[in-house]
């Protein structure tokens, strides 16, 4: 404040008086601002959060395939955007690891459905359609679309994964047509769980995993009490 006073004193008494008054007012403003910041109480609702430790969480990008727009089912048998080249490259790169990872899937057993493509004549209490499918995409039990390894060859091994499905041809809950009307009955859709080898391009270390998928397994008939 003294420096400003001496500088303005050379210009006359009137200017000196004005400079002192203005400087004093300016200093009072600064003091008032500091006083408010020092003596004001903190927000009583403020609660500091816990400190953050460890690596940041990983976020997975879940893509809905284009083929999902052309079906009402939870799987796609055809897919024009299926990443066959990327899958084959990944299989070639992780050849030994994939064989060790899914060796039980490559085993040939009498119960395997990989070689089946025909249906035997069967009679069901509720009409249904049965088939063997090799899905390229499907929704897993967590509700996420996955790319399933199917019909891709790597080092002489053709990777195929087949599942038997059976879907009701009638509205679920309707009376079983082959059951006498004196019994309460209804058709129900039963599901089974399949394990498929899937491809995850967002996992840089090992882009393969075995996940569970729920598929229609049979069309059952529940028979209740007898009535007249």
PDB file of C-alpha atoms in Angstrom:
ATOM      1  CA  UNK A   1       0.000   0.000   0.000  1.00  0.00           C
ATOM      2  CA  UNK A   2       2.916   2.383   0.710  1.00  0.00           C
ATOM      3  CA  UNK A   3       4.364   1.929  -2.767  1.00  0.00           C
ATOM      4  CA  UNK A   4       1.092   2.927  -4.397  1.00  0.00           C
ATOM      5  CA  UNK A   5       0.837   5.972  -2.123  1.00  0.00           C
ATOM      6  CA  UNK A   6       4.296   7.304  -3.023  1.00  0.00           C
ATOM      7  CA  UNK A   7       3.772   6.755  -6.691  1.00  0.00           C
ATOM      8  CA  UNK A   8       0.541   8.680  -6.698  1.00  0.00           C
ATOM      9  CA  UNK A   9       1.804  11.440  -4.359  1.00  0.00           C
ATOM     10  CA  UNK A  10       3.787  12.977  -7.204  1.00  0.00           C
ATOM     11  CA  UNK A  11       0.546  13.714  -9.026  1.00  0.00           C
ATOM     12  CA  UNK A  12      -0.935  15.903  -6.249  1.00  0.00           C
ATOM     13  CA  UNK A  13      -2.831  15.694  -2.999  1.00  0.00           C
ATOM     14  CA  UNK A  14      -6.170  14.912  -4.580  1.00  0.00           C
ATOM     15  CA  UNK A  15      -4.900  11.867  -6.391  1.00  0.00           C
ATOM     16  CA  UNK A  16      -3.053  10.659  -3.272  1.00  0.00           C
ATOM     17  CA  UNK A  17      -6.205  10.707  -1.183  1.00  0.00           C
ATOM     18  CA  UNK A  18      -8.113   8.744  -3.835  1.00  0.00           C
ATOM     19  CA  UNK A  19      -5.307   6.189  -4.166  1.00  0.00           C
ATOM     20  CA  UNK A  20      -5.197   5.543  -0.408  1.00  0.00           C
ATOM     21  CA  UNK A  21      -8.947   5.101  -0.188  1.00  0.00           C
ATOM     22  CA  UNK A  22      -9.105   2.727  -3.184  1.00  0.00           C
ATOM     23  CA  UNK A  23      -6.158   0.653  -1.938  1.00  0.00           C
ATOM     24  CA  UNK A  24      -7.693   0.336   1.528  1.00  0.00           C
ATOM     25  CA  UNK A  25     -11.000  -0.827   0.030  1.00  0.00           C
ATOM     26  CA  UNK A  26      -9.205  -3.395  -2.147  1.00  0.00           C
ATOM     27  CA  UNK A  27      -7.295  -4.786   0.847  1.00  0.00           C
ATOM     28  CA  UNK A  28     -10.526  -5.053   2.841  1.00  0.00           C
ATOM     29  CA  UNK A  29     -12.037  -7.133   0.037  1.00  0.00           C
ATOM     30  CA  UNK A  30      -9.096  -9.555   0.099  1.00  0.00           C
ATOM     31  CA  UNK A  31      -9.252  -9.844   3.890  1.00  0.00           C
ATOM     32  CA  UNK A  32     -12.993 -10.555   3.802  1.00  0.00           C
ATOM     33  CA  UNK A  33     -12.512 -13.271   1.192  1.00  0.00           C
ATOM     34  CA  UNK A  34      -9.770 -14.950   3.229  1.00  0.00           C
ATOM     35  CA  UNK A  35     -11.827 -14.713   6.413  1.00  0.00           C
ATOM     36  CA  UNK A  36     -14.774 -16.460   4.772  1.00  0.00           C
ATOM     37  CA  UNK A  37     -12.534 -19.264   3.524  1.00  0.00           C
ATOM     38  CA  UNK A  38     -10.816 -19.752   6.905  1.00  0.00           C
ATOM     39  CA  UNK A  39     -13.723 -19.458   9.336  1.00  0.00           C
ATOM     40  CA  UNK A  40     -16.545 -21.013   7.293  1.00  0.00           C
ATOM     41  CA  UNK A  41     -17.513 -24.531   8.407  1.00  0.00           C
ATOM     42  CA  UNK A  42     -17.150 -27.489   5.965  1.00  0.00           C
ATOM     43  CA  UNK A  43     -20.138 -29.194   4.336  1.00  0.00           C
ATOM     44  CA  UNK A  44     -21.590 -31.574   6.984  1.00  0.00           C
ATOM     45  CA  UNK A  45     -22.787 -33.952   4.232  1.00  0.00           C
ATOM     46  CA  UNK A  46     -19.345 -34.377   2.708  1.00  0.00           C
ATOM     47  CA  UNK A  47     -17.876 -37.854   3.180  1.00  0.00           C
ATOM     48  CA  UNK A  48     -14.525 -38.707   1.624  1.00  0.00           C
ATOM     49  CA  UNK A  49     -14.563 -41.904  -0.373  1.00  0.00           C
ATOM     50  CA  UNK A  50     -12.279 -44.845   0.333  1.00  0.00           C
ATOM     51  CA  UNK A  51      -8.839 -44.798  -1.301  1.00  0.00           C
ATOM     52  CA  UNK A  52      -8.554 -46.659  -4.590  1.00  0.00           C
ATOM     53  CA  UNK A  53      -5.997 -49.451  -4.796  1.00  0.00           C
ATOM     54  CA  UNK A  54      -5.076 -52.084  -7.345  1.00  0.00           C
ATOM     55  CA  UNK A  55      -5.434 -52.213 -11.095  1.00  0.00           C
ATOM     56  CA  UNK A  56      -8.401 -50.493 -12.768  1.00  0.00           C
ATOM     57  CA  UNK A  57     -11.346 -52.770 -13.661  1.00  0.00           C
ATOM     58  CA  UNK A  58     -11.421 -54.409 -17.088  1.00  0.00           C
ATOM     59  CA  UNK A  59     -14.365 -53.656 -19.300  1.00  0.00           C
ATOM     60  CA  UNK A  60     -15.491 -56.146 -21.894  1.00  0.00           C
ATOM     61  CA  UNK A  61     -17.141 -54.990 -25.077  1.00  0.00           C
ATOM     62  CA  UNK A  62     -20.104 -57.250 -25.801  1.00  0.00           C
ATOM     63  CA  UNK A  63     -21.168 -57.103 -29.432  1.00  0.00           C
ATOM     64  CA  UNK A  64     -24.594 -58.174 -30.702  1.00  0.00           C
ATOM     65  CA  UNK A  65     -23.956 -59.948 -34.023  1.00  0.00           C
ATOM     66  CA  UNK A  66     -25.732 -58.949 -37.185  1.00  0.00           C
ATOM     67  CA  UNK A  67     -27.224 -62.433 -37.531  1.00  0.00           C
ATOM     68  CA  UNK A  68     -29.229 -61.870 -34.324  1.00  0.00           C
ATOM     69  CA  UNK A  69     -31.498 -59.505 -36.253  1.00  0.00           C
ATOM     70  CA  UNK A  70     -32.658 -62.344 -38.517  1.00  0.00           C
ATOM     71  CA  UNK A  71     -33.715 -64.843 -35.856  1.00  0.00           C
ATOM     72  CA  UNK A  72     -35.817 -65.073 -32.723  1.00  0.00           C
ATOM     73  CA  UNK A  73     -33.670 -67.884 -31.325  1.00  0.00           C
ATOM     74  CA  UNK A  74     -30.709 -67.603 -29.002  1.00  0.00           C
ATOM     75  CA  UNK A  75     -28.271 -68.893 -31.637  1.00  0.00           C
ATOM     76  CA  UNK A  76     -27.261 -68.329 -35.264  1.00  0.00           C
ATOM     77  CA  UNK A  77     -26.553 -71.143 -37.715  1.00  0.00           C
ATOM     78  CA  UNK A  78     -25.517 -68.745 -40.477  1.00  0.00           C
ATOM     79  CA  UNK A  79     -23.477 -65.595 -40.137  1.00  0.00           C
ATOM     80  CA  UNK A  80     -22.062 -63.568 -43.008  1.00  0.00           C
ATOM     81  CA  UNK A  81     -19.797 -61.700 -40.567  1.00  0.00           C
ATOM     82  CA  UNK A  82     -18.383 -64.757 -38.819  1.00  0.00           C
ATOM     83  CA  UNK A  83     -14.652 -64.015 -38.166  1.00  0.00           C
ATOM     84  CA  UNK A  84     -13.383 -67.245 -39.698  1.00  0.00           C
ATOM     85  CA  UNK A  85      -9.965 -65.858 -40.653  1.00  0.00           C
ATOM     86  CA  UNK A  86      -9.346 -64.358 -37.192  1.00  0.00           C
ATOM     87  CA  UNK A  87     -10.435 -67.595 -35.502  1.00  0.00           C
ATOM     88  CA  UNK A  88      -8.143 -69.693 -37.701  1.00  0.00           C
ATOM     89  CA  UNK A  89      -5.184 -67.406 -37.017  1.00  0.00           C
ATOM     90  CA  UNK A  90      -5.800 -67.616 -33.266  1.00  0.00           C
ATOM     91  CA  UNK A  91      -6.098 -71.410 -33.428  1.00  0.00           C
ATOM     92  CA  UNK A  92      -2.806 -71.640 -35.316  1.00  0.00           C
ATOM     93  CA  UNK A  93      -1.079 -69.372 -32.805  1.00  0.00           C
ATOM     94  CA  UNK A  94      -2.369 -71.241 -29.738  1.00  0.00           C
ATOM     95  CA  UNK A  95      -2.437 -74.708 -31.280  1.00  0.00           C
ATOM     96  CA  UNK A  96      -0.956 -76.690 -28.382  1.00  0.00           C
ATOM     97  CA  UNK A  97      -2.814 -74.736 -25.720  1.00  0.00           C
ATOM     98  CA  UNK A  98      -6.172 -75.223 -27.431  1.00  0.00           C
ATOM     99  CA  UNK A  99      -5.600 -78.981 -27.749  1.00  0.00           C
ATOM    100  CA  UNK A 100      -4.791 -79.243 -24.062  1.00  0.00           C
ATOM    101  CA  UNK A 101      -7.655 -76.946 -23.156  1.00  0.00           C
ATOM    102  CA  UNK A 102     -10.418 -78.815 -24.955  1.00  0.00           C
ATOM    103  CA  UNK A 103      -9.029 -82.324 -25.391  1.00  0.00           C
ATOM    104  CA  UNK A 104     -12.231 -83.812 -23.965  1.00  0.00           C
ATOM    105  CA  UNK A 105     -14.176 -82.152 -26.766  1.00  0.00           C
ATOM    106  CA  UNK A 106     -11.986 -83.749 -29.431  1.00  0.00           C
ATOM    107  CA  UNK A 107     -12.400 -87.231 -28.009  1.00  0.00           C
ATOM    108  CA  UNK A 108     -14.418 -89.659 -30.136  1.00  0.00           C
ATOM    109  CA  UNK A 109     -16.953 -91.544 -28.027  1.00  0.00           C
ATOM    110  CA  UNK A 110     -20.020 -93.620 -28.713  1.00  0.00           C
ATOM    111  CA  UNK A 111     -22.213 -90.942 -27.192  1.00  0.00           C
ATOM    112  CA  UNK A 112     -20.805 -88.153 -29.319  1.00  0.00           C
ATOM    113  CA  UNK A 113     -23.297 -86.355 -31.552  1.00  0.00           C
ATOM    114  CA  UNK A 114     -20.733 -84.806 -33.870  1.00  0.00           C
ATOM    115  CA  UNK A 115     -21.240 -87.512 -36.492  1.00  0.00           C
ATOM    116  CA  UNK A 116     -25.029 -87.789 -36.224  1.00  0.00           C
ATOM    117  CA  UNK A 117     -27.250 -86.181 -38.805  1.00  0.00           C
ATOM    118  CA  UNK A 118     -30.329 -88.467 -38.914  1.00  0.00           C
ATOM    119  CA  UNK A 119     -33.207 -88.944 -36.511  1.00  0.00           C
ATOM    120  CA  UNK A 120     -34.770 -92.244 -35.537  1.00  0.00           C
ATOM    121  CA  UNK A 121     -38.537 -92.688 -35.523  1.00  0.00           C
ATOM    122  CA  UNK A 122     -39.769 -91.685 -32.084  1.00  0.00           C
ATOM    123  CA  UNK A 123     -43.146 -91.010 -30.500  1.00  0.00           C
ATOM    124  CA  UNK A 124     -43.663 -88.059 -28.184  1.00  0.00           C
ATOM    125  CA  UNK A 125     -46.632 -87.151 -25.982  1.00  0.00           C
ATOM    126  CA  UNK A 126     -46.250 -83.569 -27.183  1.00  0.00           C
ATOM    127  CA  UNK A 127     -45.350 -82.847 -30.827  1.00  0.00           C
ATOM    128  CA  UNK A 128     -41.863 -81.446 -31.265  1.00  0.00           C
ATOM    129  CA  UNK A 129     -39.095 -80.865 -33.781  1.00  0.00           C
ATOM    130  CA  UNK A 130     -35.674 -82.384 -33.200  1.00  0.00           C
ATOM    131  CA  UNK A 131     -32.436 -81.504 -34.940  1.00  0.00           C
ATOM    132  CA  UNK A 132     -28.653 -81.356 -34.703  1.00  0.00           C
ATOM    133  CA  UNK A 133     -27.156 -77.909 -34.980  1.00  0.00           C
ATOM    134  CA  UNK A 134     -23.682 -76.390 -35.203  1.00  0.00           C
ATOM    135  CA  UNK A 135     -24.135 -72.806 -34.032  1.00  0.00           C
ATOM    136  CA  UNK A 136     -21.742 -70.063 -35.049  1.00  0.00           C
ATOM    137  CA  UNK A 137     -23.041 -67.590 -32.473  1.00  0.00           C
ATOM    138  CA  UNK A 138     -25.106 -68.114 -29.345  1.00  0.00           C
ATOM    139  CA  UNK A 139     -26.140 -66.457 -26.090  1.00  0.00           C
ATOM    140  CA  UNK A 140     -24.436 -67.934 -23.027  1.00  0.00           C
ATOM    141  CA  UNK A 141     -26.039 -68.401 -19.604  1.00  0.00           C
ATOM    142  CA  UNK A 142     -24.953 -64.853 -18.685  1.00  0.00           C
ATOM    143  CA  UNK A 143     -27.010 -63.408 -21.548  1.00  0.00           C
ATOM    144  CA  UNK A 144     -24.027 -62.450 -23.714  1.00  0.00           C
ATOM    145  CA  UNK A 145     -23.553 -63.279 -27.388  1.00  0.00           C
ATOM    146  CA  UNK A 146     -20.468 -65.376 -28.043  1.00  0.00           C
ATOM    147  CA  UNK A 147     -18.576 -66.533 -31.129  1.00  0.00           C
ATOM    148  CA  UNK A 148     -18.519 -70.344 -31.152  1.00  0.00           C
ATOM    149  CA  UNK A 149     -15.693 -72.238 -32.839  1.00  0.00           C
ATOM    150  CA  UNK A 150     -17.343 -74.254 -35.610  1.00  0.00           C
ATOM    151  CA  UNK A 151     -16.313 -75.514 -39.041  1.00  0.00           C
ATOM    152  CA  UNK A 152     -12.843 -73.996 -38.746  1.00  0.00           C
ATOM    153  CA  UNK A 153      -9.695 -75.964 -39.584  1.00  0.00           C
ATOM    154  CA  UNK A 154      -6.244 -75.554 -38.056  1.00  0.00           C
ATOM    155  CA  UNK A 155      -3.226 -77.797 -38.709  1.00  0.00           C
ATOM    156  CA  UNK A 156      -5.359 -80.564 -40.129  1.00  0.00           C
ATOM    157  CA  UNK A 157      -7.910 -80.533 -37.308  1.00  0.00           C
ATOM    158  CA  UNK A 158     -11.423 -79.419 -38.139  1.00  0.00           C
ATOM    159  CA  UNK A 159     -13.129 -77.965 -35.115  1.00  0.00           C
ATOM    160  CA  UNK A 160     -16.853 -78.757 -35.031  1.00  0.00           C
ATOM    161  CA  UNK A 161     -19.298 -78.622 -32.145  1.00  0.00           C
ATOM    162  CA  UNK A 162     -22.718 -80.206 -32.531  1.00  0.00           C
ATOM    163  CA  UNK A 163     -25.699 -80.025 -30.217  1.00  0.00           C
ATOM    164  CA  UNK A 164     -28.983 -81.931 -30.259  1.00  0.00           C
ATOM    165  CA  UNK A 165     -32.025 -79.729 -29.704  1.00  0.00           C
ATOM    166  CA  UNK A 166     -35.723 -80.448 -29.421  1.00  0.00           C
ATOM    167  CA  UNK A 167     -38.374 -77.732 -29.529  1.00  0.00           C
ATOM    168  CA  UNK A 168     -42.095 -77.954 -28.829  1.00  0.00           C
ATOM    169  CA  UNK A 169     -44.317 -77.591 -31.878  1.00  0.00           C
ATOM    170  CA  UNK A 170     -47.251 -76.582 -29.690  1.00  0.00           C
ATOM    171  CA  UNK A 171     -47.781 -73.615 -27.421  1.00  0.00           C
ATOM    172  CA  UNK A 172     -46.221 -74.344 -24.054  1.00  0.00           C
ATOM    173  CA  UNK A 173     -48.950 -74.983 -21.486  1.00  0.00           C
ATOM    174  CA  UNK A 174     -51.493 -76.569 -23.837  1.00  0.00           C
ATOM    175  CA  UNK A 175     -52.949 -80.029 -23.168  1.00  0.00           C
ATOM    176  CA  UNK A 176     -50.859 -83.006 -24.242  1.00  0.00           C
ATOM    177  CA  UNK A 177     -52.662 -84.304 -27.334  1.00  0.00           C
ATOM    178  CA  UNK A 178     -51.894 -88.008 -26.717  1.00  0.00           C
ATOM    179  CA  UNK A 179     -53.026 -88.027 -23.095  1.00  0.00           C
ATOM    180  CA  UNK A 180     -56.620 -88.926 -22.217  1.00  0.00           C
ATOM    181  CA  UNK A 181     -58.757 -85.926 -21.345  1.00  0.00           C
ATOM    182  CA  UNK A 182     -59.614 -87.387 -17.937  1.00  0.00           C
ATOM    183  CA  UNK A 183     -56.103 -86.394 -16.808  1.00  0.00           C
ATOM    184  CA  UNK A 184     -54.824 -82.875 -16.312  1.00  0.00           C
ATOM    185  CA  UNK A 185     -51.831 -82.457 -18.583  1.00  0.00           C
ATOM    186  CA  UNK A 186     -49.762 -79.776 -20.252  1.00  0.00           C
ATOM    187  CA  UNK A 187     -46.791 -79.550 -22.611  1.00  0.00           C
ATOM    188  CA  UNK A 188     -43.623 -77.917 -21.290  1.00  0.00           C
ATOM    189  CA  UNK A 189     -40.321 -76.958 -22.890  1.00  0.00           C
ATOM    190  CA  UNK A 190     -37.310 -78.449 -21.133  1.00  0.00           C
ATOM    191  CA  UNK A 191     -33.813 -77.069 -21.540  1.00  0.00           C
ATOM    192  CA  UNK A 192     -30.346 -78.576 -21.296  1.00  0.00           C
ATOM    193  CA  UNK A 193     -26.912 -77.012 -20.898  1.00  0.00           C
ATOM    194  CA  UNK A 194     -24.139 -77.384 -23.463  1.00  0.00           C
ATOM    195  CA  UNK A 195     -20.492 -76.430 -23.195  1.00  0.00           C
ATOM    196  CA  UNK A 196     -18.964 -74.789 -26.249  1.00  0.00           C
ATOM    197  CA  UNK A 197     -15.473 -73.593 -27.061  1.00  0.00           C
ATOM    198  CA  UNK A 198     -15.795 -69.858 -27.784  1.00  0.00           C
ATOM    199  CA  UNK A 199     -13.542 -67.202 -29.292  1.00  0.00           C
ATOM    200  CA  UNK A 200     -13.007 -63.894 -27.474  1.00  0.00           C
ATOM    201  CA  UNK A 201     -10.920 -61.460 -29.575  1.00  0.00           C
ATOM    202  CA  UNK A 202     -10.631 -59.002 -26.664  1.00  0.00           C
ATOM    203  CA  UNK A 203      -8.510 -61.383 -24.586  1.00  0.00           C
ATOM    204  CA  UNK A 204      -4.963 -60.819 -25.822  1.00  0.00           C
ATOM    205  CA  UNK A 205      -3.346 -63.577 -23.746  1.00  0.00           C
ATOM    206  CA  UNK A 206      -5.578 -66.542 -24.623  1.00  0.00           C
ATOM    207  CA  UNK A 207      -8.657 -65.712 -26.710  1.00  0.00           C
ATOM    208  CA  UNK A 208     -10.486 -68.994 -26.016  1.00  0.00           C
ATOM    209  CA  UNK A 209     -12.760 -70.237 -23.256  1.00  0.00           C
ATOM    210  CA  UNK A 210     -15.346 -72.927 -22.588  1.00  0.00           C
ATOM    211  CA  UNK A 211     -18.705 -71.480 -21.591  1.00  0.00           C
ATOM    212  CA  UNK A 212     -22.180 -72.821 -20.875  1.00  0.00           C
ATOM    213  CA  UNK A 213     -25.210 -72.298 -23.100  1.00  0.00           C
ATOM    214  CA  UNK A 214     -28.859 -73.150 -22.495  1.00  0.00           C
ATOM    215  CA  UNK A 215     -30.573 -74.867 -25.431  1.00  0.00           C
ATOM    216  CA  UNK A 216     -33.974 -76.551 -25.817  1.00  0.00           C
ATOM    217  CA  UNK A 217     -33.531 -80.201 -24.902  1.00  0.00           C
ATOM    218  CA  UNK A 218     -36.971 -81.806 -25.045  1.00  0.00           C
ATOM    219  CA  UNK A 219     -40.689 -81.164 -25.127  1.00  0.00           C
ATOM    220  CA  UNK A 220     -42.142 -82.854 -22.078  1.00  0.00           C
ATOM    221  CA  UNK A 221     -45.639 -83.676 -20.906  1.00  0.00           C
ATOM    222  CA  UNK A 222     -46.656 -83.179 -17.288  1.00  0.00           C
ATOM    223  CA  UNK A 223     -49.595 -85.357 -16.250  1.00  0.00           C
ATOM    224  CA  UNK A 224     -51.624 -84.404 -13.208  1.00  0.00           C
ATOM    225  CA  UNK A 225     -54.502 -85.914 -11.242  1.00  0.00           C
ATOM    226  CA  UNK A 226     -57.292 -88.021 -12.683  1.00  0.00           C
ATOM    227  CA  UNK A 227     -60.716 -86.393 -12.937  1.00  0.00           C
ATOM    228  CA  UNK A 228     -64.110 -87.291 -14.382  1.00  0.00           C
TER     229      UNK A 228
END
